[in-house]
Short mmCIF file of C-alpha atoms and ligand atoms in Angstrom, two decimals:
data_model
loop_
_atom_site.label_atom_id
_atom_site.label_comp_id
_atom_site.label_asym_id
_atom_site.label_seq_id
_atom_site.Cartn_x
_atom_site.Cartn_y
_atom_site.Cartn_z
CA UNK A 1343 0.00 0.00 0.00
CA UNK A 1344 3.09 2.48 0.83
CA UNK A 1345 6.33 1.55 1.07
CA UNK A 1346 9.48 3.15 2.78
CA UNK A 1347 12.86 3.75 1.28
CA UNK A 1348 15.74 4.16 3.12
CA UNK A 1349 14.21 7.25 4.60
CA UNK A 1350 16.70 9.70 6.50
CA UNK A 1351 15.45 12.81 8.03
CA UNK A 1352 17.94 15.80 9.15
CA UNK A 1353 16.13 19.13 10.52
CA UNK A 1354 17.64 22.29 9.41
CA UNK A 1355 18.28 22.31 13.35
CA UNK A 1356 21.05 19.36 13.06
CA UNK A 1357 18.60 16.94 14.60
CA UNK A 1358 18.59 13.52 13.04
CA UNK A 1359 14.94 12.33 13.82
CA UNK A 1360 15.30 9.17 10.83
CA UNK A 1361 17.80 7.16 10.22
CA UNK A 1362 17.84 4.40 6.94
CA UNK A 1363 14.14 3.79 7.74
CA UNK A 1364 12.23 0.86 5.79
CA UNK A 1365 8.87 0.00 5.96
CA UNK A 1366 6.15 -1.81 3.69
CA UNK A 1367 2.76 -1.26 4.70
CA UNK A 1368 0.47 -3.90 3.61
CA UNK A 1369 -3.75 -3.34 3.18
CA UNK A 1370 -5.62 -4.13 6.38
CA UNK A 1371 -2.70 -4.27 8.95
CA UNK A 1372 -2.89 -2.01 11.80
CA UNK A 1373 0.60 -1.07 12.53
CA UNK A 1374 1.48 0.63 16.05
CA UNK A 1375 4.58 2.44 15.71
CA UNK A 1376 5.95 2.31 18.99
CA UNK A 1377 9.09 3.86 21.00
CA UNK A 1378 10.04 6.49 22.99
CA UNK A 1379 9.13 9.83 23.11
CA UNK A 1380 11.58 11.84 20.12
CA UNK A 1381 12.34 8.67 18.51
CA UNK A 1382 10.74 9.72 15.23
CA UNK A 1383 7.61 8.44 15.50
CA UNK A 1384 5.47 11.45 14.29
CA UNK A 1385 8.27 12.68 11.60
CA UNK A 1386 7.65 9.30 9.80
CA UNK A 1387 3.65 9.60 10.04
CA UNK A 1388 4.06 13.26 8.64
CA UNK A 1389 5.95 12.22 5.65
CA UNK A 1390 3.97 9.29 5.29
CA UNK A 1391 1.05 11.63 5.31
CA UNK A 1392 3.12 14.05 2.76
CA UNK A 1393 3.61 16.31 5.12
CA UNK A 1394 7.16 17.59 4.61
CA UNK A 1395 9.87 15.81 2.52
CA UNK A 1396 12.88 13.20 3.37
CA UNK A 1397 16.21 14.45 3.09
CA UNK A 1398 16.52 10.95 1.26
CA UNK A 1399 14.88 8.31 0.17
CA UNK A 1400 11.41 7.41 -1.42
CA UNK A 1401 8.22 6.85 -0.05
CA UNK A 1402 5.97 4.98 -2.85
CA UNK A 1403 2.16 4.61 -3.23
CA UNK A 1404 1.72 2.05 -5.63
CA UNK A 1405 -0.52 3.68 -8.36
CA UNK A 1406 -0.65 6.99 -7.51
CA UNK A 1407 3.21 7.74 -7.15
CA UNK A 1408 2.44 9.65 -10.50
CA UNK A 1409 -0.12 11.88 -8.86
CA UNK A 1410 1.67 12.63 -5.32
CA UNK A 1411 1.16 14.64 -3.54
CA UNK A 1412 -2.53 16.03 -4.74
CA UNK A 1413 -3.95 12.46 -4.73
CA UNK A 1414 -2.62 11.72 -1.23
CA UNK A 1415 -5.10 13.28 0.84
CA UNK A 1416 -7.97 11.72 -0.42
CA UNK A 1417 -5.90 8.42 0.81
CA UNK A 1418 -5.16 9.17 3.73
CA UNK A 1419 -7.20 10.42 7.14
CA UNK A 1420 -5.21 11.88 9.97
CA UNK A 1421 -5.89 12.21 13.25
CA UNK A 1422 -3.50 14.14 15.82
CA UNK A 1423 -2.60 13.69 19.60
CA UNK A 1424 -5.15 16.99 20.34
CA UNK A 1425 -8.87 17.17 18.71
CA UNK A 1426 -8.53 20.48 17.07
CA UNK A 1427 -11.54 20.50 16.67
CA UNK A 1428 -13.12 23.98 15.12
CA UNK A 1429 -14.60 25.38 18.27
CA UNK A 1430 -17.21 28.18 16.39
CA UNK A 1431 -18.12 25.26 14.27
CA UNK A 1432 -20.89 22.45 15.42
CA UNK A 1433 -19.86 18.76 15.30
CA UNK A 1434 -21.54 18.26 12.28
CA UNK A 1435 -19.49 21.05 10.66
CA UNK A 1436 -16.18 19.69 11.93
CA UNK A 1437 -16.87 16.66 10.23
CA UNK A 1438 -18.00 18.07 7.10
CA UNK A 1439 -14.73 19.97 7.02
CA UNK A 1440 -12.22 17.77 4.72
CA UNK A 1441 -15.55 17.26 2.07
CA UNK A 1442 -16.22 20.76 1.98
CA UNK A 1443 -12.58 21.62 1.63
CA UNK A 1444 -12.96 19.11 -1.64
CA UNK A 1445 -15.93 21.40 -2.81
CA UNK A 1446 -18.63 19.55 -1.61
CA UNK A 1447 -21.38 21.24 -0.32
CA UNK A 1448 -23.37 20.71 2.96
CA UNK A 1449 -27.03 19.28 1.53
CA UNK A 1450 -25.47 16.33 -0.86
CA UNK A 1451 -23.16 15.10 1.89
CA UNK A 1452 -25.66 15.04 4.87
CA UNK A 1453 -25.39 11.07 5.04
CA UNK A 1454 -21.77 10.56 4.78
CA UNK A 1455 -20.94 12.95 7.65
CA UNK A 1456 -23.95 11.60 9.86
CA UNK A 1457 -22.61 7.87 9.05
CA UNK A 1458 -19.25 8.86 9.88
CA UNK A 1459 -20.60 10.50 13.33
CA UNK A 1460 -22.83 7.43 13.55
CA UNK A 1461 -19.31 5.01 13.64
CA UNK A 1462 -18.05 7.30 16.43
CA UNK A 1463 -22.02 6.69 18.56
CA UNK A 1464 -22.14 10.84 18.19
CA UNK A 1465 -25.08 10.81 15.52
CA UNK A 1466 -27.07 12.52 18.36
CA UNK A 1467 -24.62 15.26 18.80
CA UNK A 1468 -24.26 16.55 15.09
CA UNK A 1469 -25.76 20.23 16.13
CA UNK A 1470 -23.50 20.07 19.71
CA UNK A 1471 -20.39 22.48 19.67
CA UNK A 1472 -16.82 21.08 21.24
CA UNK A 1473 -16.74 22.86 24.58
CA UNK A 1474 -20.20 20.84 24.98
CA UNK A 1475 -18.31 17.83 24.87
CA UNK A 1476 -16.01 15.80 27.06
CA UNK A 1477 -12.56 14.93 25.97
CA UNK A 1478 -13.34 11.42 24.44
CA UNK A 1479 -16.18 12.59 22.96
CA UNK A 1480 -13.97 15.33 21.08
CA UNK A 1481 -11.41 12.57 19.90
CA UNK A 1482 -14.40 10.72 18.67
CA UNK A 1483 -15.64 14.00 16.58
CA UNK A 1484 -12.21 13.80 15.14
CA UNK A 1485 -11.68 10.25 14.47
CA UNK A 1486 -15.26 10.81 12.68
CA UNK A 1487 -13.75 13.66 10.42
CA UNK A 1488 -10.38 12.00 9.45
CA UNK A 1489 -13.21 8.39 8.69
CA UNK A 1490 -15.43 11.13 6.61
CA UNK A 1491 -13.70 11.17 2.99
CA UNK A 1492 -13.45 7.18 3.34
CA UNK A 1493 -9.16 6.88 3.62
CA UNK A 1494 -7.75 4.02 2.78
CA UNK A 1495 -5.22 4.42 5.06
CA UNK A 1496 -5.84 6.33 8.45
CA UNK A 1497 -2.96 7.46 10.09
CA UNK A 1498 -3.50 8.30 14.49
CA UNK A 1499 -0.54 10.13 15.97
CA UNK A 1500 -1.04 9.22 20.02
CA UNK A 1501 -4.85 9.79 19.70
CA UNK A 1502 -5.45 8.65 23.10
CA UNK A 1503 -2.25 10.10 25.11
CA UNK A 1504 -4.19 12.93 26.81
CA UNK A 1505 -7.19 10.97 27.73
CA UNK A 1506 -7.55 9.22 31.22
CA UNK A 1507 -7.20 5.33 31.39
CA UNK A 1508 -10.47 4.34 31.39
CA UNK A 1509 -12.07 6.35 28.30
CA UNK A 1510 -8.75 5.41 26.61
CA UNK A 1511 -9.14 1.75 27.17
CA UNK A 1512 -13.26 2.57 25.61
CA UNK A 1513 -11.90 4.32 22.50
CA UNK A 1514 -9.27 1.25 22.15
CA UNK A 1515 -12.28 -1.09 22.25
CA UNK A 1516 -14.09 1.08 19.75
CA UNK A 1517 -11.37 1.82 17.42
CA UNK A 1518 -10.79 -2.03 17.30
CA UNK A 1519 -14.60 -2.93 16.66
CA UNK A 1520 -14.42 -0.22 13.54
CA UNK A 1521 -11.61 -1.47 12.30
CA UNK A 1522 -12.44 -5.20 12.51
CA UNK A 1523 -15.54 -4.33 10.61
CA UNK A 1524 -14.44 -1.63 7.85
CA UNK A 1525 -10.86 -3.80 7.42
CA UNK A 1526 -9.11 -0.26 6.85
CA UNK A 1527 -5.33 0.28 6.73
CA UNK A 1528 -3.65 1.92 10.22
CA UNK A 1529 -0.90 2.77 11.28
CA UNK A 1530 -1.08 3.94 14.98
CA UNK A 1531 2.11 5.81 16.96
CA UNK A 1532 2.13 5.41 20.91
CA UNK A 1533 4.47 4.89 23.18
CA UNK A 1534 1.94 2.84 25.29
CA UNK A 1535 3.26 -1.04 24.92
CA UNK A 1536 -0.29 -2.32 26.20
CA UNK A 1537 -1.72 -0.26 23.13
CA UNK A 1538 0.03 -1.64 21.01
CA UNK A 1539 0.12 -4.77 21.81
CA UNK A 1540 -3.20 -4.85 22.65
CA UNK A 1541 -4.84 -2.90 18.93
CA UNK A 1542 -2.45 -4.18 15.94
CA UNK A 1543 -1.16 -7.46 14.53
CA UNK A 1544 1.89 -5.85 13.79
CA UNK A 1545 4.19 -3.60 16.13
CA UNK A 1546 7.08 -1.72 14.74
CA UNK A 1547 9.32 -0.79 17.57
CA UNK A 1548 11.81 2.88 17.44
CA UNK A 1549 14.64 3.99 19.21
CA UNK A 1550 15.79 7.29 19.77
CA UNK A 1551 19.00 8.84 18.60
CA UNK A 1552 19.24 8.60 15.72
CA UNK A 1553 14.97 7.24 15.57
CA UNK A 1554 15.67 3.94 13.27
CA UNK A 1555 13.66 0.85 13.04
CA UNK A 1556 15.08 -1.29 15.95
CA UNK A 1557 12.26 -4.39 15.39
CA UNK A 1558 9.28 -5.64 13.34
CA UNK A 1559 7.13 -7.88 15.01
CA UNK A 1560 3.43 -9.90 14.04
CA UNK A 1561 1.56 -10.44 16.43
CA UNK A 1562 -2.01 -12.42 16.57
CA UNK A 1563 -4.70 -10.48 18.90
CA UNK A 1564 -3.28 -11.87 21.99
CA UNK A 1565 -6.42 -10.51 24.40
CA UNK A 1566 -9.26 -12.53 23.32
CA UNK A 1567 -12.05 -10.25 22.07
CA UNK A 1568 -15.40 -9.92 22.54
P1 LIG B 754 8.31 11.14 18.46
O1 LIG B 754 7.04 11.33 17.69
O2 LIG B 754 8.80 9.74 18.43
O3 LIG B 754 8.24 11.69 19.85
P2 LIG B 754 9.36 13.16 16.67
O4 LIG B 754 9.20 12.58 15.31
O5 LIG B 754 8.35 14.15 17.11
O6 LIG B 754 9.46 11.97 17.72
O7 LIG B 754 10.78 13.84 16.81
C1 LIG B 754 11.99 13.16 16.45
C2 LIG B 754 13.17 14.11 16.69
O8 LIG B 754 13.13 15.17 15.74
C3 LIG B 754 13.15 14.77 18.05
O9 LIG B 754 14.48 14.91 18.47
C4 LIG B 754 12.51 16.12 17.79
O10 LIG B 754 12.96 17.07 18.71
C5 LIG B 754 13.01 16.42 16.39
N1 LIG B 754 12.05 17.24 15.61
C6 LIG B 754 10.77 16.93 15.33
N2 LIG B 754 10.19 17.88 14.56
C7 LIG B 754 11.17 18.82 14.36
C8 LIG B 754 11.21 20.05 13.65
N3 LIG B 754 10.15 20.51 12.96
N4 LIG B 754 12.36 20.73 13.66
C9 LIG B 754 13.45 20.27 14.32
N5 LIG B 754 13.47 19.13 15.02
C10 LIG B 754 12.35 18.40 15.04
P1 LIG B 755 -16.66 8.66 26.09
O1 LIG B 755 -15.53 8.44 27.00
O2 LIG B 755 -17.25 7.40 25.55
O3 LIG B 755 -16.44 9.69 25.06
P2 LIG B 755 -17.80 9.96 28.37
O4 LIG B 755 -17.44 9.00 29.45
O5 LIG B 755 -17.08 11.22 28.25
O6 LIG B 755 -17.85 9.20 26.97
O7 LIG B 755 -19.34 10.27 28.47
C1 LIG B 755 -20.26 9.19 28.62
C2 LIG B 755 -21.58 9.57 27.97
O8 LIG B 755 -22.15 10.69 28.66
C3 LIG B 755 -21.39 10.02 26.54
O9 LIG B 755 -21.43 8.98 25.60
C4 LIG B 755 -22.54 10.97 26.38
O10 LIG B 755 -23.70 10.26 25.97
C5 LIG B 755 -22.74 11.55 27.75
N1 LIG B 755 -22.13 12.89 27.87
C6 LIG B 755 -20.87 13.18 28.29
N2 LIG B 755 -20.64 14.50 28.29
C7 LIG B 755 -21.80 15.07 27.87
C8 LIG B 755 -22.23 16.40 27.65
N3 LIG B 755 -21.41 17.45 27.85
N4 LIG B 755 -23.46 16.61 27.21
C9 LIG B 755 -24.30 15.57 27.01
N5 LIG B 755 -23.96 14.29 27.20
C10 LIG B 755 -22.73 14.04 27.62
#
C-alpha cells in the first residue's frame, strides 16, 4: 500500500529524527509504531502523510506515485494527539470539514458525515459544539472527520495520550470494533506497549538517537475479544 525507502530525516536544526528507515505497509494491517518519546515516531507519520519531505529516500504509493502529492489526501485520514476541533463550528461542521474543503457542499453530503458521526455513537450530537463535549467525545468528533472522505489508510498520531485510562481503554475497544468491521489500513504511533500490543497485529518498535527501526514484530490479537 506504501512503502518506505531508506528514509533519512535531518532538521535544518542538526537533529537527526530518521535514520535508513524501511517499511512496507500492507492493506488491512494495523501497525502501532511504537518507542520512545523523540524517537521519530510522528516525523515518519508526517511524511507518510506528505507532510514535509525526506532528506533521502522514497516513499511509494503504488498507483498513484504519478499523482503525489494532490492524490494523497484523499488516501489518507489523519488524526493528531489533540482534537482540534473547530470550536465556532458544530460537530456536524467539523466533520464536514475535509468534504467541503474538496468542494462539496453541505445538503449532498448530509449522510456521509452523519454515518461517519454514527461510527463514532455521536449521531445525536451533530448540532453540539466542542466545549459541549467531554474529551473522548472530542477525539471521537475527530476520528469521525479523518473516517469522513473514506481513507484508505488512516494514520493516528497518540490519539489517546491525553485521555484518562479508562475512556482510553473505551476508545481502544471502539477503534478495534471499527476497524475489525471496515478492514481499513492503520498505522497507529504510541508509546503505550499495552496499546500496542493490545490494537495491531503488527508492532514496529523505534529507538531514539538517531529514531531507526530497531524491530518488526506480528503479532495475533493476543487478548481474546469480545
Ligand atoms: P516522536 O514522535 O517519536 O516523539 P518526533 O518525530 O516528534 O518523535 O521527533 C523526532 C526528533 O526530531 C526529536 O528529536 C525532535 O525534537 C526532532 N524534531 C521533530 N520535529 C522537528 C522540527 N520541525 N524541527 C526540528 N526538530 C524536530
Ligand atoms: P466517552 O468516554 O465514551 O467519550 P464519556 O465517558 O465522556 O464518553 O461520556 C459518557 C456519555 O455521557 C457520553 O457517551 C454521552 O452520551 C454523555 N455525555 C458526556 N458528556 C456530555 C455532555 N457534555 N453533554 C451531554 N452528554 C454528555
Amino acid at each position: 500500500m506504501v512503502s518506505l525507502r531508506a528514509i533519512n530525516k535531518t532538521f535544518s536544526s542538526g537533529t537527526v529524527a530518521l535514520k535508513d528507515m524501511s517499511l512496507d505497509v500492507h492493506p488491512g494491517e494495523f501497525i502501532s509504531l511504537l518507542g520512545p518519546s523523540g524517537c521519530g515516531k510522528s516525523t515518519a507519520l508526517r511524511l507518510i502523510a506528505g507532510l514535509g519531505e525526506p532528506t533521502s529516500g522514497t516513499i511509494d504509493w503504488p498507483g498513484t506515485a504519478q499523482d503525489r502529492p494532490g492524490q494523497i489526501d484523499h488516501e489518507i485520514g489523519f488524526v493528531f494527539q489533540e482534537p482540534t476541533l473547530m470550536p465556532w463550528a458544530t460537530v456536524f461542521n467539523n466533520v464536514w470539514l475535509p468534504l467541503r474543503l474538496k468542494g462539496q457542499a453541505k445538503a449532498r453530503v448530509r449522510d456521509e458525515v452523519m454515518n461517519a458521526l454514527e461510527m463514532v455513537g455521536l449521531e445525536n450530537f451533530a448540532d453540539a459544539y466542542p466545549r459541549e463535549l467531554s474529551g473522548g467525545m472530542k477525539m471521537r468528533v475527530s476520528i469521525a472527520r479523518a473516517l469522513v472522505t473514506r481513507p484508505k489508510l488512516l494514520l493516528m498520531d497518540e490519539p489517546f495520550a491525553a485521555l484518562d485510562e479508562i475512556t482510553r481503554f473505551k476508545l481502544n475497544n471502539d477503534l478495534l470494533h471499527l476497524w475489525e468491521s471496515f478492514g481499513w489500513t492503520v498505522i497507529f504511533v504510541t508509546h503505550s506497549v499495552f496499546e500496542s500490543v493490545y490494537l495491531s497485529n503488527r508492532i514496529v518498535v523505534m529507538a531514539a538517537r538517531p529514531g531507526r527501526v530497531v524491530a518488526d514484530i506480528a503479532i495475533d490479537a493476543p487478548y481474546p475479544r469480545e
